[in-house]
XYZ file of C-alpha atoms in Angstrom:
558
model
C 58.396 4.819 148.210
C 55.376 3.387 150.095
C 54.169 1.859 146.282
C 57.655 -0.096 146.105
C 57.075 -1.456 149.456
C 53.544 -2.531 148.687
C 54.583 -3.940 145.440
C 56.844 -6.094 147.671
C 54.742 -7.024 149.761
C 52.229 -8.227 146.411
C 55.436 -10.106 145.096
C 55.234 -12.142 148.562
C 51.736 -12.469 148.937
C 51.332 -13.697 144.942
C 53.910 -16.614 146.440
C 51.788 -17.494 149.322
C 49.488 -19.837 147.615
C 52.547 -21.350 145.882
C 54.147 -22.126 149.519
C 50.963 -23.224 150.872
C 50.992 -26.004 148.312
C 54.651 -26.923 148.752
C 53.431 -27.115 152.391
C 50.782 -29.511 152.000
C 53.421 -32.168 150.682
C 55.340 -31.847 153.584
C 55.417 -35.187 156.186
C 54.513 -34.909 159.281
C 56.821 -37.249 160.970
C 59.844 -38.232 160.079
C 61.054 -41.783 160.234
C 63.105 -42.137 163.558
C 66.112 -44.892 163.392
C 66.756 -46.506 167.138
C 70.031 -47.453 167.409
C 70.368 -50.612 169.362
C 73.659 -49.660 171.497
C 71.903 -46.607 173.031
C 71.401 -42.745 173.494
C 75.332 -42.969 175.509
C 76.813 -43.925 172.298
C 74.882 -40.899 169.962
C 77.089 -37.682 169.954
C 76.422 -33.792 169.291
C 77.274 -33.876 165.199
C 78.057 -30.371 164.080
C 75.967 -28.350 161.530
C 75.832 -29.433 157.629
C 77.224 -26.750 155.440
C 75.226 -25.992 152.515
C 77.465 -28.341 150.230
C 76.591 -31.019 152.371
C 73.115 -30.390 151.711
C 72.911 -30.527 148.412
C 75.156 -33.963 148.419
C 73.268 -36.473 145.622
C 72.138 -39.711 145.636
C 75.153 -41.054 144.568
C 77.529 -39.823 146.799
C 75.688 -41.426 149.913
C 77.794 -43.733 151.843
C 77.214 -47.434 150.686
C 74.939 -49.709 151.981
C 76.350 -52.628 153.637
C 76.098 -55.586 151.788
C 75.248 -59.122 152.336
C 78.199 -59.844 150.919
C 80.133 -58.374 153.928
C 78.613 -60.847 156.379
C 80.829 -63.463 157.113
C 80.334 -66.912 156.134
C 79.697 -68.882 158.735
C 82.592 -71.429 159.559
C 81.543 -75.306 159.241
C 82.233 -77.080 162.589
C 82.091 -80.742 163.173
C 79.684 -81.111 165.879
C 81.524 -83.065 168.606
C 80.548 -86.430 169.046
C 79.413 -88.509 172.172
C 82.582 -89.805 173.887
C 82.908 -93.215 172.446
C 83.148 -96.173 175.019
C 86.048 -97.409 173.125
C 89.631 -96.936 174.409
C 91.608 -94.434 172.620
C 95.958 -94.775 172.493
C 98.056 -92.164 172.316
C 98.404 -91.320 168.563
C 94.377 -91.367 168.200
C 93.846 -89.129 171.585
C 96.775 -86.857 169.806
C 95.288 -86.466 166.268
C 91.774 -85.900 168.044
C 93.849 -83.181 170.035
C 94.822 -81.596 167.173
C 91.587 -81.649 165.232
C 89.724 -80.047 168.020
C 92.637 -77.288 168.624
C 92.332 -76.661 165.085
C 88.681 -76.172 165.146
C 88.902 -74.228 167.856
C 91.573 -71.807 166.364
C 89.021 -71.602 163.478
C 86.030 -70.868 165.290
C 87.977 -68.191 167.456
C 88.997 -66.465 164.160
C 85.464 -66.737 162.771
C 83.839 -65.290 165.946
C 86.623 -62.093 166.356
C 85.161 -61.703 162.619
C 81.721 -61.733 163.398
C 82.587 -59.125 166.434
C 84.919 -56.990 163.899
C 81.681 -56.782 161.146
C 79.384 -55.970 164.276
C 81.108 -53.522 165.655
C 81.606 -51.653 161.668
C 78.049 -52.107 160.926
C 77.822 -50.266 165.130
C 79.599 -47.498 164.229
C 77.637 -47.653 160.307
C 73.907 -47.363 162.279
C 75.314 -44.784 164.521
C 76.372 -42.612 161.431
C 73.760 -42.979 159.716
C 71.075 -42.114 162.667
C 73.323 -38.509 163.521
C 72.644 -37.537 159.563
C 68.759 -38.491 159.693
C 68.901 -36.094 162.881
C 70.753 -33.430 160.910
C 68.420 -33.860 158.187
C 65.254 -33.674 160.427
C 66.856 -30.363 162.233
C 67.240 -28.859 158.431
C 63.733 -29.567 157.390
C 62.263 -28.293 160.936
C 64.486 -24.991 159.972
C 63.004 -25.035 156.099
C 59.536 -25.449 158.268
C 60.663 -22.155 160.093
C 61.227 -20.541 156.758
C 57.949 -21.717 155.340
C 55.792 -20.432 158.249
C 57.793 -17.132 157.947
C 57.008 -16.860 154.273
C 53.453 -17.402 155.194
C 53.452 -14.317 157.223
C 54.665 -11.966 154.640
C 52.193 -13.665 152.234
C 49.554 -12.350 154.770
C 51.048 -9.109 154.797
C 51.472 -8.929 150.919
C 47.486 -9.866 150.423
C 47.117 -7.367 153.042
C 48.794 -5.059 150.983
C 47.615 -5.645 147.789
C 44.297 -5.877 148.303
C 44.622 -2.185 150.269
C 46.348 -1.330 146.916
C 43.383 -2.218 145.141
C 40.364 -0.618 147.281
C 42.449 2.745 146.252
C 42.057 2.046 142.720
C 45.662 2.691 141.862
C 47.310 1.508 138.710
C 50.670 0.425 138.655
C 53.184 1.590 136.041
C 54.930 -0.386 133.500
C 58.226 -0.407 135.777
C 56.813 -1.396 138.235
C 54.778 -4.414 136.687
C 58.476 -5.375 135.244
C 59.999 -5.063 138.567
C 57.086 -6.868 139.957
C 57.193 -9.600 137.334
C 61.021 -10.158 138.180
C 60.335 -10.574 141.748
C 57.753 -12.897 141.223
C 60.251 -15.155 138.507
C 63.051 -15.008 141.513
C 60.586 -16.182 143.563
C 59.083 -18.857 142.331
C 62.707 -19.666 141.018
C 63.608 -19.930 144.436
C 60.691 -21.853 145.638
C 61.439 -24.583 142.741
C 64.929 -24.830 144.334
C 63.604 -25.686 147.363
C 61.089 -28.085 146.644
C 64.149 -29.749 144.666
C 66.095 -29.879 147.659
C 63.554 -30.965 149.614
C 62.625 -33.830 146.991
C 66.459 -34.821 147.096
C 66.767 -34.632 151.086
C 63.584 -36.851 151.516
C 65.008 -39.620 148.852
C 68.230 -39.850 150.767
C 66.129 -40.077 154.070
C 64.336 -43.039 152.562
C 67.657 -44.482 151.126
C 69.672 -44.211 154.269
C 66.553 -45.516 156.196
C 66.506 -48.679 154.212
C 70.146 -48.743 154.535
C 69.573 -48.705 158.380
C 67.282 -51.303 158.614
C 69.333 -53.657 156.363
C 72.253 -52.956 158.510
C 69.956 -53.855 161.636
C 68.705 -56.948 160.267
C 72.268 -57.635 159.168
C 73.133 -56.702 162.940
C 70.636 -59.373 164.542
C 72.188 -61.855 162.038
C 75.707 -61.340 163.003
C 74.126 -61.461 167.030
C 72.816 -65.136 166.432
C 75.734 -66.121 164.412
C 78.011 -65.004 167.885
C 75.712 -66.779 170.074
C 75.975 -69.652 168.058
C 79.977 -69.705 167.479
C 80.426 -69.127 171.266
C 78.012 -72.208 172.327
C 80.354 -74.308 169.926
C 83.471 -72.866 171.566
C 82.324 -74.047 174.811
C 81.674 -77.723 173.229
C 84.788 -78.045 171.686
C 86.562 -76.183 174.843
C 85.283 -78.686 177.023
C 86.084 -81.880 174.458
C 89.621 -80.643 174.317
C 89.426 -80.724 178.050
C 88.675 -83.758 178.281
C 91.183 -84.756 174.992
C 93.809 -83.020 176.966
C 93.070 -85.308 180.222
C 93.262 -88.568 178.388
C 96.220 -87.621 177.010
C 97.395 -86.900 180.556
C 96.403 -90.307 181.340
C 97.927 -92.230 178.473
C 101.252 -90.496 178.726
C 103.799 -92.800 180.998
C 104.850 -91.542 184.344
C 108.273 -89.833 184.348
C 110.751 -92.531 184.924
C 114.201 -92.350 186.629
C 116.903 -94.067 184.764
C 119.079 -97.043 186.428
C 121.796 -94.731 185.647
C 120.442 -91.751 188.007
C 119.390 -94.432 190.183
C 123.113 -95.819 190.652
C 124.994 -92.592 190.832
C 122.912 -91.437 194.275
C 123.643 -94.588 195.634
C 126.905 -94.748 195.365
C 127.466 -91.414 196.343
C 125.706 -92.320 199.297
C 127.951 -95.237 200.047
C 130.956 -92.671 199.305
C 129.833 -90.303 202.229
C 129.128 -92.978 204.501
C 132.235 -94.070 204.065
C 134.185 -90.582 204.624
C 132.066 -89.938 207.970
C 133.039 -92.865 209.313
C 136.790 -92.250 207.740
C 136.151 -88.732 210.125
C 135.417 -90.228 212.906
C 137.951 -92.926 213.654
C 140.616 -91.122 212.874
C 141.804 -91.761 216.175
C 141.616 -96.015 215.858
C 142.857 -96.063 219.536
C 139.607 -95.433 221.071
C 137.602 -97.603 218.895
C 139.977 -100.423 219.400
C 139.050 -99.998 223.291
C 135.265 -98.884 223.034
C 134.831 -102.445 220.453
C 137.316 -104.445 223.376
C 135.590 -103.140 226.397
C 132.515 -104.934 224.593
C 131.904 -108.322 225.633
C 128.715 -109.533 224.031
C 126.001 -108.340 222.478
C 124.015 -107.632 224.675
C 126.240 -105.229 225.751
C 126.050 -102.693 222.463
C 123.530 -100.084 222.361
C 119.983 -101.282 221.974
C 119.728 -99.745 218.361
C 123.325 -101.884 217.075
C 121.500 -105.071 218.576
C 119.341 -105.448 215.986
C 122.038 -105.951 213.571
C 125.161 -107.544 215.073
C 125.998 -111.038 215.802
C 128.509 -112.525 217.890
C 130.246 -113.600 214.510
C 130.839 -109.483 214.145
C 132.416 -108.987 217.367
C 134.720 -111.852 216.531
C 135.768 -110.243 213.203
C 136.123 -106.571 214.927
C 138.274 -107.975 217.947
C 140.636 -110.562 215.470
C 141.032 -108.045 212.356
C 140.547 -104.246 214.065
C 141.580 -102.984 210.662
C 137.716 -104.453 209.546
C 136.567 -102.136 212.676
C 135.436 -99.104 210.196
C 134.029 -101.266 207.804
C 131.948 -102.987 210.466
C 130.416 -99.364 211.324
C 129.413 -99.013 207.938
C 127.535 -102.511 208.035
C 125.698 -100.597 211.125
C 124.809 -97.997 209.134
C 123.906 -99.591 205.763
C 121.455 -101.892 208.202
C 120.418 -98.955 209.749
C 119.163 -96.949 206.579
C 117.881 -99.902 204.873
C 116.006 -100.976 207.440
C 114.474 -97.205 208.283
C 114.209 -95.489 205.269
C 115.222 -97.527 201.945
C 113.326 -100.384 202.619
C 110.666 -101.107 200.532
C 108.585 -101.686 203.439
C 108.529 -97.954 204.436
C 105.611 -96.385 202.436
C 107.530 -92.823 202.119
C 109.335 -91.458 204.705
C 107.472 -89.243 206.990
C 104.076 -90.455 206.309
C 102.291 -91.479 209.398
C 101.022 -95.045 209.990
C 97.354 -93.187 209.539
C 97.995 -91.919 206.208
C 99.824 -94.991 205.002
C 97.190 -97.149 206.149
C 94.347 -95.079 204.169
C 96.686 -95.362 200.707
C 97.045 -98.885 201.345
C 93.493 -99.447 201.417
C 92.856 -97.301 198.474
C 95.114 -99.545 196.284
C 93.678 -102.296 197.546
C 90.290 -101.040 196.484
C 91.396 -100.335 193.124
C 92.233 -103.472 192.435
C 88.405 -104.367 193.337
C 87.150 -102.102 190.729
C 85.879 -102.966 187.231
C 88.038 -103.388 184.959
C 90.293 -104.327 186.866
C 93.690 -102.064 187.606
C 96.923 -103.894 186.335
C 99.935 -103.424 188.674
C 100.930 -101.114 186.248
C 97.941 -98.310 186.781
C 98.491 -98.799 189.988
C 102.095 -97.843 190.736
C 101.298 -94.768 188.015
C 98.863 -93.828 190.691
C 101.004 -94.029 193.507
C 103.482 -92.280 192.314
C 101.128 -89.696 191.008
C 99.839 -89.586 194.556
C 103.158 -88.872 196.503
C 104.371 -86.473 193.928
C 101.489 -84.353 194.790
C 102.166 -85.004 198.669
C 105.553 -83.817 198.509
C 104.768 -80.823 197.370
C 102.889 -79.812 200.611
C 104.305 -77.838 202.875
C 103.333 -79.504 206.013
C 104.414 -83.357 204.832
C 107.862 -81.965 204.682
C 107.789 -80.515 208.082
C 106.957 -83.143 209.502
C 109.874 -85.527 207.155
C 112.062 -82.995 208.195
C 111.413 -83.422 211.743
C 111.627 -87.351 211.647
C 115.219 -87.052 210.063
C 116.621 -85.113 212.282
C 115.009 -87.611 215.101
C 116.598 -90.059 213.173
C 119.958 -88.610 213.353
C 120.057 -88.344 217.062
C 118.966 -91.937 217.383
C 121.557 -93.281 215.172
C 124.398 -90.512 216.393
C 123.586 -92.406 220.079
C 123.876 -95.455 218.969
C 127.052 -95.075 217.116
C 128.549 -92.922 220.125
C 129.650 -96.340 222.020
C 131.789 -97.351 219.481
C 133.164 -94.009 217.909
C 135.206 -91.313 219.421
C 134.188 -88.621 222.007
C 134.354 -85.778 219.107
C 130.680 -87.448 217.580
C 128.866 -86.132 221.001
C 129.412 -82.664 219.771
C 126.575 -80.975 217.466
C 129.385 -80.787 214.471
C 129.295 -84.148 214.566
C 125.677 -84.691 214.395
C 124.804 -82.061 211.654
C 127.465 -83.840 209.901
C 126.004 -87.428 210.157
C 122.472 -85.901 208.865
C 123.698 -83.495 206.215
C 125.987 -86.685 204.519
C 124.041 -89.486 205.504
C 120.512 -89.591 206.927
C 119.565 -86.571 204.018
C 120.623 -88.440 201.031
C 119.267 -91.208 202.215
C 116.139 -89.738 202.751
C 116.480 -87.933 198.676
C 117.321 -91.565 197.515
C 114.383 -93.600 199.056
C 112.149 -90.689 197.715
C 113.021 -90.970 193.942
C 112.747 -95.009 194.794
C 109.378 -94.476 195.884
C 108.296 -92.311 192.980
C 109.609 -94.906 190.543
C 107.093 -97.453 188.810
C 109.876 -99.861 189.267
C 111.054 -101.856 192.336
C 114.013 -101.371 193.750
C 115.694 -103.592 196.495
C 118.772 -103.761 198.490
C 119.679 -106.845 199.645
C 122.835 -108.091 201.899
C 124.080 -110.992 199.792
C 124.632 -111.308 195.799
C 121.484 -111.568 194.247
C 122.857 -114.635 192.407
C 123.087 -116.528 195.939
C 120.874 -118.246 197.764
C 121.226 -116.444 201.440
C 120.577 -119.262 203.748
C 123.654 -121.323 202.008
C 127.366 -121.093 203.370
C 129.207 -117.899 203.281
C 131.408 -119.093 201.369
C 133.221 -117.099 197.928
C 133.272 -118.582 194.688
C 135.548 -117.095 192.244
C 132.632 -116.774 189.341
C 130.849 -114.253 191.969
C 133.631 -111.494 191.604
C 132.032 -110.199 188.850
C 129.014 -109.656 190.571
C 130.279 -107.782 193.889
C 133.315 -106.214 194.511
C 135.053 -107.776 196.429
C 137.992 -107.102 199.540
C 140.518 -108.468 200.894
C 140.487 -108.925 204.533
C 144.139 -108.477 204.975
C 145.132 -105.993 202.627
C 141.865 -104.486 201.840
C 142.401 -104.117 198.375
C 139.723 -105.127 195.991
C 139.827 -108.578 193.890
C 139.508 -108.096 189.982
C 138.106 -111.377 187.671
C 142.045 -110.951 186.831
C 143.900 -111.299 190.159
C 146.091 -113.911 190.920
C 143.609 -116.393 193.176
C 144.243 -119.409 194.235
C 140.910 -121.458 192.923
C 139.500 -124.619 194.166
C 138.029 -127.388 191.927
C 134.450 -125.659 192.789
C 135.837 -122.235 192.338
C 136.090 -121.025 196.160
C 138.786 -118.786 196.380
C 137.754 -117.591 200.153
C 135.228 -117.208 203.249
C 132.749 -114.109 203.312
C 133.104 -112.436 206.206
C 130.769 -108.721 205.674
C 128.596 -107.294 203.567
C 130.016 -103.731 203.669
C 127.657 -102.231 201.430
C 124.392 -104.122 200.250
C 123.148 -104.501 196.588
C 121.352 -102.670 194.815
C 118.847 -104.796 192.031
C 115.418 -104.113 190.322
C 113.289 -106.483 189.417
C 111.816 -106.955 185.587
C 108.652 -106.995 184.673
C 106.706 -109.973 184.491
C 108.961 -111.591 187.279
C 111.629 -111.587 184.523
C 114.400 -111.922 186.850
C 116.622 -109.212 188.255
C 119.239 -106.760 187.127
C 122.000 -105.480 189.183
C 122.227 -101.577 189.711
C 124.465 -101.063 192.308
C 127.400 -104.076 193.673
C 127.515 -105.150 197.189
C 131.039 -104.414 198.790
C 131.786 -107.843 200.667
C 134.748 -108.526 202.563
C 136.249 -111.837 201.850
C 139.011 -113.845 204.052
C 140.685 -115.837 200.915
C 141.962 -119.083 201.193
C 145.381 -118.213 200.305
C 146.437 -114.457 199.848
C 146.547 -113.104 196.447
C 149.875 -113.335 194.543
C 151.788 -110.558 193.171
C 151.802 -110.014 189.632
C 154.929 -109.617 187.112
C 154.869 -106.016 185.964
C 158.600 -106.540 183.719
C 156.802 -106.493 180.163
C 153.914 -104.216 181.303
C 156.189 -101.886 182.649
C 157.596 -101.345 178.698
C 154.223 -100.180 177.024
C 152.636 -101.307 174.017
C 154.552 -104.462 171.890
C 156.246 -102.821 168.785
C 158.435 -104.399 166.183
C 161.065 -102.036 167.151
C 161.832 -104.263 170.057
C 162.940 -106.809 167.474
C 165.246 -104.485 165.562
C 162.436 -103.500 163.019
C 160.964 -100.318 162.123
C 157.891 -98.828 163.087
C 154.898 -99.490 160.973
C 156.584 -102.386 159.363
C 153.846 -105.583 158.957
C-alpha cells in the first residue's frame, strides 16, 4: 500500500518538469479591452461551461465589418444667402430641397446612432468574454501551481524510494507507465486548450479594436451630420421666413365686407323701429325743438336746419332722420378711416404713425403695398392682447352712453332704462366696432361716404333718374323704394326728384393705382319726386307666363 502511493506520487513528480515547461509559455498579462461607455454599463456574466470552452475559432461571433458602417450621406453645403430677391415658387422649391435634405440627414444620423449603439453593445460583449477567459486561465494557473506541489511531493517520494534501493515490479512499472501516458495525455489537452483560448483572445482583441476604431469613426461622422443639421435647420428657418414674407396678407372679400354692413344697417334700423314705437312722443320731443341749437350737443354736429324742416313737414321721415344721427355718429367715431383702430390711444397711434412714416424713409424704399401688409400685420398682433381689448371694451361701452344721451331727447322715455342701453351697444355700437376692425385689417381702403360716389357733393341735391341704379332709392311719401323700372316721371335731364337724406351712407373701395372706385354697399337716400310714381298695370302679369294656349293652340306647339 505505501509503494502504490509512492508510485503515485513518482507518476506526478515525472510530470513536474513537463508542467514547468508548459508554465514558462504562459503570459503574464493579459490584454485588457476598455470599453469606452464605462465600468456602469459592464455586468456580472455567469460562468462558461466546459462546452463553451472548448468553442473554435470558427464559431466566434463575427467581426464587424467595414462594410456595416454607413455611408456617409452627400449634403449640399448651404450657400451664402444670395442678395438677389427670391419669389414665391423659388423660396418654395428651396423649401423643399432643404426639408428634403434635412429628412435625409436625420435618417442618416438615427443610422449612425443605430450602428453605434450595436457596435456598444458588440465591445461590451466582447470585453465580459476576455474577462471570463482571463478568470479561466487564472483558475488553469491555480491548477498548475497545484500540480507543482504534488510534483514536489512525487520527487520527494521517489527519490526516498530510491535511497532504499527498492525495485519496482513489472505491475507496477505498467501501472506506472499508464499513469504517466494519462498524464501527459492530459497535459497535451491542456496546452491545446490553452493554445485555442489564447488565439481567440487575440482574435476577439483585434475584433475589439476594429470595432473601437469603427466606434470613433461613427463618433465624427455624428458630430459632423449634426453640425450640418444645424446649417440646414437654420437655412430652412430662414426659407420658412421669406416665405412668410412673400405670402399675401389674408384678405377679406367685398362679399364679407358687404354682408356686415348691411347687417349693421338692418339692426340700426330695428332699434330705432324699437324705440319709436310710440311716434307720439317723438312727434312732440322733434316739435318742442326749435333750432339747433337746441338738440343735444352730440346731434349738433350733424343736423342742419334743413333736417328739422324735413322732421317737422314729413314726421313719417322722423325714424329715418335718427338713423342719419346714427350712421353720422358711427362713421364719424369708429368707421372712419381717420380712426387708427378703435381703442388705441392717441400715444400709441402717434408712435405707428411715425413708424410708417419712417419706413417709407428706408432704402429701398417701402411701396404702399409693404406698408399696409405691415400694418395690418401689426394690429393683428395687437388684438390679440389682452389688455388692448380692455381697454376697446371700455371705450364702447363709453360710447354707448354718450350716444344713448344724445338720442334720449328725441326718443321715448323707455331708452333711459339699462335694457335700452345694452340694447343700443349689443346691436349697434358692437358691430360697428367688429366692422371697422376687419376694415382696418384689410390692405384695401374702404370709405363711406354720404352722397353717390358718382356725384360731385358740393352740386345740387337734386335726383337724376340714371343714379337709381347706384343707390336705392325712397320715396318720401310712400316710402317705398324706386326700381330703374318704376313708373317716373323724367325730365329732359333725367331729374325725376329732390334728395332730401342720406339714410344710410355708401359703402366704396378704392382700386389700386387710383383706378377709380367700386361700390360695395348702396347709400339709402330719400328722395321727394317731382311727381309721385304711377301705378303699374298688373292685368297680363297677373296671368303668368305667355303660352300659345291662350290663342287656342296646344302646348309645345312652335
Amino acid at each position: 500500500m505505501e509503494q502504490t502511493q509512492e508510485l503515485q506520487l513518482l507518476d506526478k513528480s515525472m510530470m513536474a518538469p513537463k508542467l514547468d515547461e508548459s508554465i514558462k509559455h504562459e503570459p503574464e498579462m493579459w490584454y485588457k479591452v476598455v470599453h469606452n461607455a464605462g465600468a456602469d454599463n459592464v455586468a456580472e456574466s455567469p460562468l462558461q461551461s466546459e462546452d463553451e470552452l472548448n468553442m473554435s475559432h470558427d464559431e466566434s461571433p463575427k467581426a464587424v465589418s467595414r462594410s456595416q458602417v454607413p455611408q456617409r450621406a452627400t449634403i449640399p453645403k448651404p450657400k451664402p444667402n444670395q442678395p438677389t430677391k427670391l419669389n414665391l415658387s423659388e423660396t418654395l422649391e428651396t423649401l423643399d430641397a432643404l426639408e428634403k435634405d434635412y429628412y435625409d440627414l436625420q435618417k442618416a444620423y438615427d443610422d449612425t446612432r443605430q450602428d453605434l449603439q450595436s457596435s456598444s453593445r458588440e465591445n461590451r460583449d466582447q470585453s465580459l468574454e476576455l474577462r471570463d477567459l482571463k478568470r479561466r486561465v487564472a483558475k488553469l494557473q491555480e491548477q498548475n501551481s497545484q500540480l507543482r506541489e504534488q510534483n514536489g511531493l512525487l520527487r520527494e517520494t521517489y527519490q526516498a524510494h530510491q535511497a532504499r534501493g527498492e525495485k519496482l515490479s513489472k505491475s507496477e512499472r505498467n501501472k506506472y507507465s499508464e499513469r504517466c501516458e494519462m498524464l501527459e495525455n492530459h497535459i497535451a489537452h491542456l496546452q491545446h486548450e490553452r493554445h485555442k483560448r489564447e488565439t481567440h483572445m487575440e482574435f476577439l482583441t483585434e475584433q475589439t479594436r476594429e470595432a473601437n476604431d469603427g466606434k470613433e469613426r461613427l463618433e465624427a461622422e455624428a458630430r459632423k451630420l449634426q453640425r450640418q443639421m444645424r446649417d440646414l435647420s437654420a437655412n430652412l428657418t430662414e426659407c420658412r421666413d421669406d416665405l412668410l414674407r412673400l405670402q399675401p396678407t389674408s384678405q377679406v372679400s367685398d362679399n364679407e365686407i358687404s354682408e356686415q354692413f348691411s347687417n349693421l344697417d338692418q339692426q340700426i334700423a330695428g332699434w330705432v323701429d324699437d324705440r319709436t314705437e310710440d311716434t307720439t312722443v317723438l312727434e312732440e320731443n322733434i316739435g318742442s325743438i326749435k333750432t339747433v341749437d337746441d338738440l343735444p350737443e352730440l346731434l349738433r354736429m350733424f343736423a342742419t336746419a334743413d333736417h328739422l324742416r324735413l322732421a317737422k313737414k314729413y314726421p313719417d321721415s322722423q325714424p329715418l332722420l335718427l338713423r342719419h344721427f346714427i350712421h353720422c355718429y358711427l362713421q364719424t367715431f369708429i368707421l372712419s378711416s381717420e380712426v387708427y383702430l378703435f381703442g388705441l390711444d392717441t400715444r400709441n397711434i402717434a408712435l405707428l404713425q411715425g413708424m410708417e412714416e419712417g419706413m417709407k424713409q428706408l432704402e429701398p424704399r417701402r411701396d404702399e403695398k409693404t406698408l399696409r401688409n405691415w400694418r395690418s400685420e401689426t394690429l393683428r398682433g395687437l388684438l390679440k392682447m389682452e389688455n388692448f381689448l380692455e381697454e376697446q371694451n371700455r371705450q364702447a361701452k363709453v360710447t354707448s352712453q354718450k350716444l344713448s344721451s344724445a338720442l334720449s331727447a328725441l326718443v321715448s322715455e323707455s331708452a333711459h332704462d339699462n335694457s335700452s342701453l345694452e340694447e343700443l351697444h349689443r346691436q349697434v355700437i358692437q358691430p360697428s366696432i367688429q366692422l371697422a376692425t376687419k376694415l382696418r385689417l384689410s390692405t384695401t381702403d374702404y370709405r363711406l361716404v354720404f352722397h353717390p360716389f358718382t356725384r360731385d357733393p358740393s352740386k345740387a341735391t337734386i335726383a337724376y333718374h340714371y343714379e337709381i341704379q347706384n343707390s336705392s332709392m325712397m320715396d318720401i311719401l310712400t316710402h317705398k323704394i324706386i326700381r330703374p323700372d318704376s313708373m317716373l316721371k323724367t325730365a329732359e335731364d333725367g331729374r325725376i326728384g329732390e334728395e332730401m337724406l342720406v339714410v344710410s351712407p355708401a359703402l366704396v373701395r378704392d382700386q389700386k393705382e387710383g383706378n377709380g372706385k367700386v361700390m360695395v354697399c348702396k347709400p339709402t337716400v330719400l328722395v321727394k319726386l317731382d311727381e309721385p310714381m304711377g301705378k303699374r298695370s298688373r292685368g297680363i302679369r297677373a296671368l303668368g307666363a305667355w303660352t300659345p294656349s291662350w290663342f287656342g293652340g296646344d302646348d309645345g306647339v312652335e
